[in-house]
Coordinates of C-alpha atoms in Angstrom, one line a residue:
M1 CA -18.0 30.1 23.4
R2 CA -19.8 28.1 20.7
E3 CA -22.4 26.2 21.6
E4 CA -23.2 22.9 20.0
G5 CA -26.2 20.8 19.5
N6 CA -26.8 17.9 21.9
L7 CA -28.2 15.4 19.5
S8 CA -28.3 11.9 20.8
E9 CA -27.6 9.2 18.7
P10 CA -30.1 6.3 17.6
S11 CA -29.1 2.9 18.1
V12 CA -28.5 1.2 14.9
G13 CA -26.8 -2.1 15.6
S14 CA -25.2 -2.8 18.8
A15 CA -21.3 -4.4 19.3
D16 CA -22.7 -7.9 20.3
G17 CA -24.9 -8.5 16.9
P18 CA -23.9 -8.4 13.1
P19 CA -23.1 -5.2 11.6
V20 CA -26.5 -3.6 10.7
S21 CA -26.4 -1.5 7.0
R22 CA -27.9 2.0 6.9
G23 CA -31.4 1.8 6.7
S24 CA -33.4 4.2 4.1
P25 CA -34.2 7.7 5.6
H26 CA -34.6 8.7 2.0
T27 CA -37.5 10.8 0.3
E28 CA -37.4 11.2 -3.2
S29 CA -36.0 14.2 -4.4
S30 CA -37.1 15.0 -7.4
D31 CA -40.8 15.1 -6.6
S32 CA -41.6 15.0 -3.1
Q33 CA -40.2 17.6 0.2
G34 CA -38.1 16.4 2.4
E35 CA -39.0 17.7 6.1
K36 CA -37.3 21.4 6.7
P37 CA -34.2 21.9 8.5
G38 CA -34.8 22.9 11.7
D39 CA -38.2 20.1 12.1
T40 CA -37.5 17.1 14.0
M41 CA -36.7 14.0 11.5
N42 CA -37.1 10.5 12.9
G43 CA -36.6 12.2 16.5
I44 CA -33.3 13.8 15.5
S45 CA -33.3 17.6 15.5
S46 CA -31.5 18.5 11.8
S47 CA -30.2 22.2 12.2
P48 CA -29.5 23.2 16.2
V49 CA -28.9 27.1 16.3
G50 CA -25.6 27.8 18.3
E51 CA -24.6 31.4 19.6
Y52 CA -23.2 32.5 16.7
G53 CA -25.3 30.3 14.4
P54 CA -26.1 27.5 12.3
A55 CA -24.4 24.1 13.8
Y56 CA -24.0 21.6 11.0
E57 CA -25.1 18.5 12.3
G58 CA -24.5 15.9 9.2
L59 CA -23.7 12.1 9.7
E60 CA -21.9 12.4 12.8
G61 CA -24.3 14.5 15.0
G62 CA -27.6 13.8 13.5
Q63 CA -27.2 10.1 11.5
P64 CA -25.1 6.9 12.2
T65 CA -24.1 5.8 9.5
V66 CA -22.2 2.7 10.9
D67 CA -21.9 1.3 14.6
N68 CA -19.3 3.7 16.7
F69 CA -16.9 0.1 16.8
R70 CA -16.4 0.6 12.3
K71 CA -15.5 4.4 13.2
V72 CA -12.2 5.0 11.9
S73 CA -9.8 6.5 15.1
L74 CA -6.8 9.3 15.2
I75 CA -4.5 7.1 14.1
P76 CA -6.0 5.4 11.1
L77 CA -6.9 8.4 9.9
V78 CA -3.6 10.1 10.2
F79 CA -1.9 7.3 8.2
L80 CA -5.4 7.4 5.6
I81 CA -4.0 10.6 4.4
F82 CA -0.5 10.1 5.3
Y83 CA -0.9 7.3 2.2
E84 CA -3.6 9.2 -0.2
V85 CA -0.6 12.7 0.4
S86 CA 2.8 10.3 -0.5
G87 CA 2.9 6.5 0.6
G88 CA 6.7 7.5 1.2
P89 CA 9.7 9.7 0.2
F90 CA 9.5 7.0 -3.2
G91 CA 9.6 9.4 -6.6
I92 CA 11.5 12.5 -4.6
E93 CA 14.3 11.5 -6.5
D94 CA 13.7 13.9 -9.8
S95 CA 13.9 17.1 -7.5
V96 CA 17.6 16.2 -7.6
N97 CA 18.0 15.9 -11.0
A98 CA 15.7 18.9 -12.0
A99 CA 17.6 20.9 -10.1
G100 CA 20.6 19.9 -7.6
P101 CA 20.5 19.3 -3.5
L102 CA 19.8 22.9 -2.6
L103 CA 16.8 23.6 -4.5
A104 CA 15.0 20.2 -3.7
L105 CA 15.9 20.7 0.3
I106 CA 14.8 24.4 0.2
G107 CA 11.5 22.9 -2.1
F108 CA 10.4 20.1 0.2
L109 CA 10.6 22.7 3.2
V110 CA 9.0 25.9 1.5
F111 CA 6.6 24.5 -0.9
P112 CA 4.2 22.9 1.9
F113 CA 4.2 26.5 3.2
I114 CA 2.4 27.5 -0.6
W115 CA 0.5 24.6 -0.9
S116 CA 0.4 21.7 1.5
I117 CA -0.4 23.7 4.8
P118 CA -3.5 26.0 3.0
E119 CA -4.6 23.3 2.1
A120 CA -4.8 21.1 5.2
L121 CA -6.2 24.2 6.8
I122 CA -8.9 24.6 4.4
T123 CA -9.6 21.2 4.8
A124 CA -9.3 21.2 8.3
E125 CA -12.5 24.3 8.4
M126 CA -14.6 22.3 5.6
G127 CA -14.5 19.2 6.7
T128 CA -15.8 20.4 10.4
M129 CA -18.0 22.8 8.9
F130 CA -19.4 19.4 6.8
P131 CA -18.8 16.5 8.7
E132 CA -20.3 13.9 6.1
N133 CA -19.3 11.9 3.4
G134 CA -19.1 14.0 -0.4
G135 CA -16.6 15.8 1.2
Y136 CA -15.3 19.0 -0.9
V137 CA -18.7 18.1 -3.7
V138 CA -20.9 19.3 -0.5
W139 CA -18.3 22.2 0.1
V140 CA -18.5 23.6 -3.6
S141 CA -22.3 22.4 -4.1
T142 CA -23.4 24.8 -1.1
A143 CA -21.2 27.8 -1.9
L144 CA -21.8 27.0 -5.8
G145 CA -25.0 25.2 -6.4
P146 CA -25.3 21.4 -7.0
Y147 CA -24.4 21.8 -10.6
W148 CA -20.7 23.2 -9.8
G149 CA -21.1 20.5 -7.2
F150 CA -21.4 18.1 -9.5
Q151 CA -18.5 19.1 -11.7
Q152 CA -16.5 19.2 -8.9
G153 CA -17.3 15.4 -8.0
W154 CA -17.0 14.6 -11.5
M155 CA -13.4 16.1 -11.9
K156 CA -11.8 15.0 -8.2
W157 CA -13.2 11.3 -9.0
L158 CA -12.1 10.9 -12.0
S159 CA -8.7 12.2 -11.1
G160 CA -9.0 9.9 -8.4
V161 CA -9.3 7.3 -10.4
I162 CA -6.6 8.0 -12.8
D163 CA -4.0 8.5 -10.4
N164 CA -5.0 5.1 -8.3
A165 CA -4.8 3.3 -11.8
L166 CA -1.0 4.2 -10.9
Y167 CA -0.3 2.2 -8.1
P168 CA -1.0 -1.5 -9.6
V169 CA 1.6 -0.4 -12.7
L170 CA 4.0 0.3 -10.5
F171 CA 4.1 -2.1 -7.6
L172 CA 4.3 -4.5 -10.5
D173 CA 7.7 -2.5 -11.9
Y174 CA 9.1 -2.7 -8.3
I175 CA 9.4 -6.5 -8.2
K176 CA 9.7 -7.4 -12.1
S177 CA 13.6 -7.8 -11.2
A178 CA 12.3 -10.4 -9.3
I179 CA 9.9 -12.0 -11.2
P180 CA 10.9 -11.0 -14.9
A181 CA 7.9 -12.3 -16.6
L182 CA 6.1 -9.2 -15.0
E183 CA 7.4 -7.0 -17.4
G184 CA 4.9 -7.1 -19.8
G185 CA 2.6 -9.1 -21.5
Y186 CA -0.7 -11.8 -20.6
P187 CA 1.2 -12.6 -17.0
R188 CA 1.4 -8.8 -16.5
V189 CA -2.4 -7.9 -17.8
L190 CA -3.5 -10.7 -15.3
A191 CA -1.4 -9.9 -12.5
I192 CA -2.5 -6.1 -12.3
L193 CA -5.8 -7.5 -12.8
V194 CA -5.6 -9.8 -9.9
L195 CA -3.7 -7.3 -7.6
T196 CA -6.6 -4.5 -8.3
V197 CA -9.3 -7.9 -7.3
L198 CA -7.7 -8.3 -3.5
L199 CA -7.1 -5.0 -3.0
T200 CA -10.7 -4.1 -4.2
Y201 CA -11.6 -7.0 -1.9
M202 CA -9.8 -4.8 0.9
N203 CA -11.5 -2.3 0.5
Y204 CA -15.0 -4.0 0.7
R205 CA -14.0 -5.2 3.9
G206 CA -14.2 -1.8 6.2
L207 CA -12.9 1.4 6.4
T208 CA -11.5 0.5 9.5
I209 CA -9.2 -2.5 8.0
V210 CA -8.0 -0.2 5.3
G211 CA -7.1 2.4 8.3
W212 CA -4.8 -0.2 10.1
V213 CA -3.3 -1.5 7.2
A214 CA -2.3 1.9 6.2
V215 CA -0.8 1.7 9.7
F216 CA 0.9 -0.8 8.9
L217 CA 2.1 -0.3 5.9
G218 CA 3.3 3.3 7.3
V219 CA 5.2 2.2 9.5
F220 CA 7.3 -0.4 7.3
S221 CA 7.5 2.1 4.5
L222 CA 9.3 4.8 6.6
L223 CA 11.4 2.8 9.0
P224 CA 14.2 1.6 6.5
F225 CA 14.7 5.6 5.9
A226 CA 15.1 6.2 9.6
V227 CA 17.9 3.1 9.6
M228 CA 19.5 4.7 6.5
S229 CA 19.5 8.3 8.7
F230 CA 21.8 7.1 11.3
A231 CA 23.8 4.9 9.0
A232 CA 24.9 8.0 7.2
I233 CA 25.6 10.0 9.9
P234 CA 29.3 9.0 9.9
K235 CA 29.6 9.8 5.9
L236 CA 27.6 13.0 5.7
K237 CA 29.1 16.2 4.1
P238 CA 27.4 19.1 4.3
S239 CA 29.0 21.0 1.5
R240 CA 27.1 18.5 -0.9
W241 CA 23.7 20.4 0.3
I242 CA 24.4 23.9 -1.3
V243 CA 24.8 22.8 -4.8
V244 CA 22.9 24.7 -7.1
D245 CA 23.5 25.7 -10.5
L246 CA 20.4 28.3 -11.6
H247 CA 21.1 27.3 -15.4
S248 CA 20.4 24.0 -15.6
V249 CA 17.2 24.0 -13.7
N250 CA 14.5 22.0 -15.6
W251 CA 11.7 23.9 -13.9
N252 CA 8.6 21.6 -15.4
L253 CA 10.4 18.9 -13.9
Y254 CA 11.0 20.4 -10.5
L255 CA 7.4 21.9 -9.9
N256 CA 5.8 19.1 -10.8
T257 CA 7.4 16.9 -8.6
L258 CA 7.0 19.2 -6.1
F259 CA 3.5 19.6 -6.6
W260 CA 3.2 15.7 -7.4
N261 CA 4.3 14.5 -3.6
L262 CA 2.7 16.9 -1.8
N263 CA -1.1 17.4 -3.1
Y264 CA -4.0 15.3 -2.3
W265 CA -4.5 16.9 1.6
D266 CA -8.6 17.5 0.8
S267 CA -9.4 13.6 -0.3
I268 CA -10.0 12.6 3.3
S269 CA -12.9 15.0 3.5
T270 CA -15.0 12.7 1.5
L271 CA -15.4 10.0 4.1
A272 CA -15.6 12.6 7.1
G273 CA -18.5 10.8 8.2
E274 CA -16.9 7.7 8.9
V275 CA -14.3 9.3 11.2
K276 CA -14.8 8.9 14.7
D277 CA -15.6 12.5 16.5
P278 CA -14.6 14.1 12.7
K279 CA -15.0 17.9 14.2
K280 CA -12.3 17.1 16.8
T281 CA -10.0 14.3 15.3
L282 CA -10.1 15.6 11.6
P283 CA -8.0 19.0 12.5
K284 CA -5.5 16.6 14.6
S285 CA -4.5 14.1 11.9
L286 CA -4.1 16.6 9.5
F287 CA -1.5 18.1 11.5
Y288 CA 0.4 14.6 12.5
A289 CA 0.1 13.2 8.7
L290 CA 1.6 16.5 8.1
I291 CA 4.1 16.6 9.7
I292 CA 4.8 13.1 8.5
V293 CA 4.9 13.5 5.4
V294 CA 7.5 16.7 5.3
L295 CA 9.9 15.7 7.8
G296 CA 9.6 12.0 5.6
Y297 CA 10.4 13.6 2.1
F298 CA 12.8 16.1 3.9
F299 CA 15.4 13.3 5.9
P300 CA 15.8 11.3 3.1
L301 CA 16.6 13.4 0.8
L302 CA 19.3 15.4 3.1
T303 CA 20.5 12.1 3.4
G304 CA 20.9 10.7 0.7
T305 CA 22.4 14.3 -0.8
G306 CA 24.7 14.3 2.0
A307 CA 26.3 10.9 2.0
I308 CA 27.2 10.3 -1.3
K309 CA 29.2 12.4 -3.8
L310 CA 26.5 13.7 -6.4
D311 CA 25.5 12.7 -9.7
R312 CA 22.1 14.2 -10.8
D313 CA 21.6 12.0 -13.7
Q314 CA 21.0 9.0 -12.0
W315 CA 18.8 10.7 -9.5
T316 CA 15.6 9.2 -10.6
D317 CA 12.9 6.8 -9.3
G318 CA 14.5 4.0 -7.6
Y319 CA 17.6 6.0 -7.1
L320 CA 17.1 6.1 -3.1
A321 CA 17.4 2.2 -3.2
D322 CA 21.1 2.5 -4.6
V323 CA 21.6 4.9 -2.0
A324 CA 20.8 2.8 0.8
K325 CA 23.0 0.4 -0.8
M326 CA 25.8 2.6 -0.6
I327 CA 25.4 3.6 2.6
A328 CA 24.3 0.3 4.4
G329 CA 24.5 -2.3 2.1
V330 CA 22.5 -4.5 -0.2
W331 CA 19.6 -5.4 2.2
L332 CA 18.7 -2.3 3.3
R333 CA 17.9 -1.8 -0.6
W334 CA 15.9 -4.8 -0.2
W335 CA 14.4 -3.0 2.5
I336 CA 13.1 -0.1 0.7
Q337 CA 12.6 -1.9 -2.4
G338 CA 10.1 -4.1 -0.5
A339 CA 8.5 -0.7 1.3
A340 CA 8.6 0.8 -1.9
A341 CA 6.2 -1.9 -3.5
L342 CA 3.9 -2.1 -0.7
S343 CA 3.8 1.2 -0.1
N344 CA 1.8 1.5 -4.1
M345 CA -0.5 -0.8 -2.5
G346 CA -1.3 1.8 0.9
M347 CA -1.8 4.1 -1.6
F348 CA -4.5 2.9 -4.0
V349 CA -6.7 1.3 -0.8
A350 CA -6.7 4.5 0.9
E351 CA -7.5 6.3 -2.6
M352 CA -10.5 3.8 -3.9
S353 CA -11.8 4.3 0.0
S354 CA -12.0 8.4 -1.0
D355 CA -13.0 8.0 -4.1
S356 CA -16.1 5.5 -2.6
F357 CA -17.1 7.1 0.1
Q358 CA -17.2 10.0 -2.1
L359 CA -19.7 8.7 -4.5
L360 CA -21.9 7.5 -1.6
G361 CA -21.6 11.3 -0.5
M362 CA -23.1 12.3 -3.7
A363 CA -25.7 9.9 -4.1
E364 CA -26.9 11.2 -0.5
R365 CA -27.4 14.5 -1.9
G366 CA -29.3 13.1 -5.1
M367 CA -26.6 13.5 -7.4
L368 CA -26.3 10.1 -8.5
P369 CA -28.7 6.8 -8.3
E370 CA -29.7 6.1 -5.1
C371 CA -27.7 2.5 -5.9
F372 CA -24.6 4.0 -5.0
S373 CA -25.6 5.5 -1.0
R374 CA -26.4 1.4 -0.4
R375 CA -23.5 -0.1 1.8
S376 CA -22.6 -3.6 2.4
R377 CA -22.6 -5.9 5.4
Y378 CA -19.7 -4.3 6.3
G379 CA -21.0 -0.5 5.9
T380 CA -19.2 0.1 2.9
P381 CA -19.8 1.7 -0.5
L382 CA -20.1 -1.8 -2.5
V383 CA -21.0 -0.2 -6.0
G384 CA -18.8 3.1 -5.4
I385 CA -16.3 0.8 -5.1
L386 CA -17.0 -1.5 -7.9
F387 CA -16.9 1.5 -10.0
S388 CA -14.1 2.9 -9.0
A389 CA -11.7 -0.6 -9.5
S390 CA -13.6 -0.7 -12.7
G391 CA -12.4 2.5 -13.8
V392 CA -8.8 2.0 -12.6
V393 CA -8.5 -1.3 -14.9
L394 CA -9.7 0.4 -17.6
L395 CA -6.8 3.4 -17.2
S396 CA -4.2 1.2 -16.4
W397 CA -2.8 0.7 -19.7
L398 CA -1.9 4.5 -20.1
S399 CA 1.5 5.5 -19.6
F400 CA 2.7 6.7 -16.3
Q401 CA 3.6 10.4 -18.0
E402 CA -0.3 10.4 -19.1
I403 CA -1.4 9.5 -16.1
V404 CA 0.7 12.2 -14.1
A405 CA 0.1 15.1 -16.2
A406 CA -4.4 14.0 -16.9
E407 CA -4.3 13.4 -13.0
N408 CA -2.6 16.9 -12.3
F409 CA -4.6 18.6 -15.0
L410 CA -8.5 17.9 -13.6
Y411 CA -7.2 18.0 -10.2
C412 CA -6.1 21.6 -10.1
I413 CA -9.4 22.4 -11.9
G414 CA -11.0 20.5 -9.2
M415 CA -8.9 23.0 -6.8
M416 CA -9.8 26.3 -8.0
L417 CA -13.5 25.1 -7.4
E418 CA -12.9 24.8 -3.9
L419 CA -10.3 27.7 -3.3
I420 CA -13.9 29.5 -4.6
S421 CA -16.1 28.3 -2.3
F422 CA -14.1 28.7 0.4
I423 CA -13.4 32.2 -0.1
R424 CA -17.9 32.4 -0.9
L425 CA -18.9 30.5 2.3
R426 CA -17.0 32.7 4.7
I427 CA -18.4 35.8 2.5
K428 CA -22.2 33.9 2.7
Y429 CA -22.2 32.2 6.0
P430 CA -20.0 34.0 8.4
T431 CA -21.7 32.9 11.6
A432 CA -22.0 29.5 10.8
Q433 CA -20.6 27.1 13.5
R434 CA -17.1 26.2 12.3
P435 CA -15.6 23.9 15.1
Y436 CA -12.3 24.4 13.8
K437 CA -11.6 28.0 12.0
I438 CA -8.6 29.2 10.7
P439 CA -7.6 31.8 12.4
V440 CA -8.7 34.8 10.1
G441 CA -11.0 37.1 8.2
T442 CA -12.2 36.9 5.0
I443 CA -9.3 39.3 4.0
G444 CA -6.8 36.7 5.6
A445 CA -8.7 33.1 3.9
T446 CA -8.2 35.2 0.5
L447 CA -4.7 36.0 0.9
L448 CA -4.2 32.1 1.9
C449 CA -5.6 30.5 -0.7
L450 CA -3.5 33.5 -3.5
P451 CA -0.2 31.1 -3.3
P452 CA -2.1 27.8 -4.7
A453 CA -4.3 29.7 -7.0
I454 CA -1.0 30.8 -8.8
L455 CA 0.4 27.6 -8.2
I456 CA -2.2 26.1 -10.5
C457 CA -2.2 28.5 -13.1
V458 CA 1.8 27.5 -13.4
V459 CA 0.6 23.9 -13.6
L460 CA -2.2 24.2 -16.1
A461 CA 0.0 26.5 -18.2
L462 CA 3.0 24.0 -18.0
S463 CA 0.5 21.0 -19.6
S464 CA 1.1 19.8 -23.0
L465 CA -1.7 20.7 -25.4
K466 CA -2.9 16.7 -25.8
V467 CA -3.1 16.8 -22.2
A468 CA -5.2 19.8 -22.4
L469 CA -7.0 18.6 -25.1
V470 CA -8.2 15.0 -23.4
S471 CA -8.5 16.6 -19.9
L472 CA -10.8 19.5 -21.1
G473 CA -12.7 16.6 -23.2
A474 CA -13.1 15.2 -19.6
V475 CA -14.5 18.2 -18.1
F476 CA -17.3 18.4 -21.5
I477 CA -18.4 14.9 -20.3
G478 CA -19.2 16.0 -16.8
L479 CA -21.0 19.2 -17.9
V480 CA -23.7 17.5 -20.4
L481 CA -23.1 14.1 -18.0
Q482 CA -24.9 16.2 -15.3
P483 CA -28.1 17.8 -17.1
G484 CA -28.4 13.7 -18.6
L485 CA -28.7 12.6 -14.7
K486 CA -31.4 15.1 -13.8
Y487 CA -33.0 14.5 -17.4
I488 CA -33.2 10.5 -16.4
Q489 CA -34.5 11.4 -12.9
R490 CA -37.5 13.4 -14.5
K491 CA -37.9 10.4 -16.4
R492 CA -37.8 8.2 -13.2
W493 CA -35.7 5.6 -14.9
V494 CA -33.4 5.5 -12.5
K495 CA -34.3 6.0 -8.5
F496 CA -32.8 9.2 -7.3
S497 CA -33.3 9.8 -3.1
V498 CA -32.3 12.5 -0.9
N499 CA -30.7 11.2 2.6
S500 CA -33.4 13.2 4.8
N501 CA -31.1 13.3 8.1
L502 CA -28.6 15.9 5.9
P503 CA -29.9 19.4 6.8
D504 CA -30.1 21.9 4.1
F505 CA -27.4 24.4 5.1
E506 CA -29.5 27.8 3.2
S507 CA -32.3 26.8 5.1
A508 CA -30.4 26.3 8.5
T509 CA -29.1 29.3 8.5
H510 CA -32.0 31.5 7.3
D511 CA -33.9 29.6 10.0
S512 CA -31.3 30.4 12.7
T513 CA -30.8 34.2 11.2
E514 CA -34.5 34.7 12.1
T515 CA -34.6 33.2 15.3
L516 CA -31.3 35.3 16.7
V517 CA -33.5 38.2 15.1
H518 CA -36.7 37.9 17.1

C-alpha cells in the first residue's frame, strides 16, 4: 500500500471564533529563494516521501486555507460539479431537432464514454495528485512549464467568464414572458447588472453557501422532470424512439449540442484546496455527479420523445416545458420554466467559484499579482470574484451563438494542453503518489485521451472563420500577457509572491529518488 505523509494541520482559527483569513506565508518569487521542498517550513514537511515516490502534500495536507467548517463536503461538491457541467436538461432539445429521437438518445448515452468519462477520470487523478487551488493550471505548469501553465489559466479563465456571461441573459429570457419590460432596453441592462451583483455577492459570502444553494437548486431543477417521467408512462410509445433519417441530420448542431451539455468536468479542480479531504471526496463527487448528469439528460429526453408525436422543428430551447404541459398540464410547464430560470443562477455561482479560485491558485504560484491571492473575511478570493464579475458584465452584450462558439473554441485548446500534460506527467513522474489513479499504464492513458482529442479537432474544424479569428486573437493576448507580467514583476511595479507552503513537485521528485537510491 502507498504510504501517505502524516502532516499535522496547524490551527488558523477556531470554530468558536470568527473566521480567520489565511496569513501571508509568502516569499518573493522574483528575487528570493523559498525553502527547498523536503525542508521543514513553519513546522510542516512539504514533501513527504512515500513508498512509491513523493506525496504531493499541497493545501490539503500542509496548509489550511480556511477553517475546517468552511470546507466543501461531498454533497455540495456533487452539485457544484452538476452545475458546472449541466444544470439540468435545459438545452438538450436541439439534439432532437438536429438528428431525431434515436440519434439524440444514443448521443447522450455514448458521448459520455467518448468525452465525459475520460475528462472526469483525468480530473479525479490529477485533482487528487495536486489537491490545491488552480487545478489544471498546476497540472500544465508541472508538465510543460509555467509559461504554458499561464496560457492554460488565461484560456480557461476567459472561457469560463465567456460562459458565465450567458446565464444572466438566459435567466431574463425565461422570465420575460411574465415581465415584458425585460425584453430589451435599459430595464434589461439594469436587470442584468442587478442580477450579476446579487449572484456575485453570494460567491463573496462563501463557497459553502454556494454549495448548499447548488444542492437546493439542483433538486428543484430535476424534480419536475421526475414528475414528468412518471406522468408520461401511460402515453409512451416505444416506436417513436427509433425514428431516424440520416439524410437530414445537422451534424454540426448535433455535435455542438452534445459537447455543450457534457463538458467542463475539469472545472471543479480549480477549487480542490477548498474541499474537505479532496483525495477521497473529489473522485466520489465526480462519479456521483456523472450519474446525475447522464440520467438527468437521458430520461427527460426519453420521456419527451416517447410520449408525444414527433415534430422536429418544435424541438428547440425551451420546448421541454411545452412537452410537460402536453403530458401533465400547464402547472408542470410553469414549474419547469421556473426551474430553468433558477438553474441559470446555479450555473452562474458555480462557474464564478471555479473562475475566481483559479485566479487565487495562479497568484499563489506567482503567475498573477499577490492581490489575487488575498481572501475576504469569508475565505473567498475577493479580487478574483470582482475580476470575474467585471468580465461577465463586459461580455454580456454578445449574442448567445457568439458566446457559445467562442467559449467552445478556447475550451478545446485548453483541453488539448490538459490531455498532453496528463500523458506527460505519467511519463515524467511514474512513481509519484496518485491517491486516485486510473488503472491503466502509459499506453492506456494515451488511448484514453485519443477519443477526446479527435472530438476536439472536429469541434475546432467546424468553427466559423470569424469565431476562429476572434478566439485566436484572445489566445495571442495570453501569449504576450505572460511576458508582460514577468516584466512588471522584474521592475517591481506590482508585488508578486509564491506561497512557501506549496511544494516544488520537481524538487520533491528528485529528492525522493535520491532517498530511495541511497
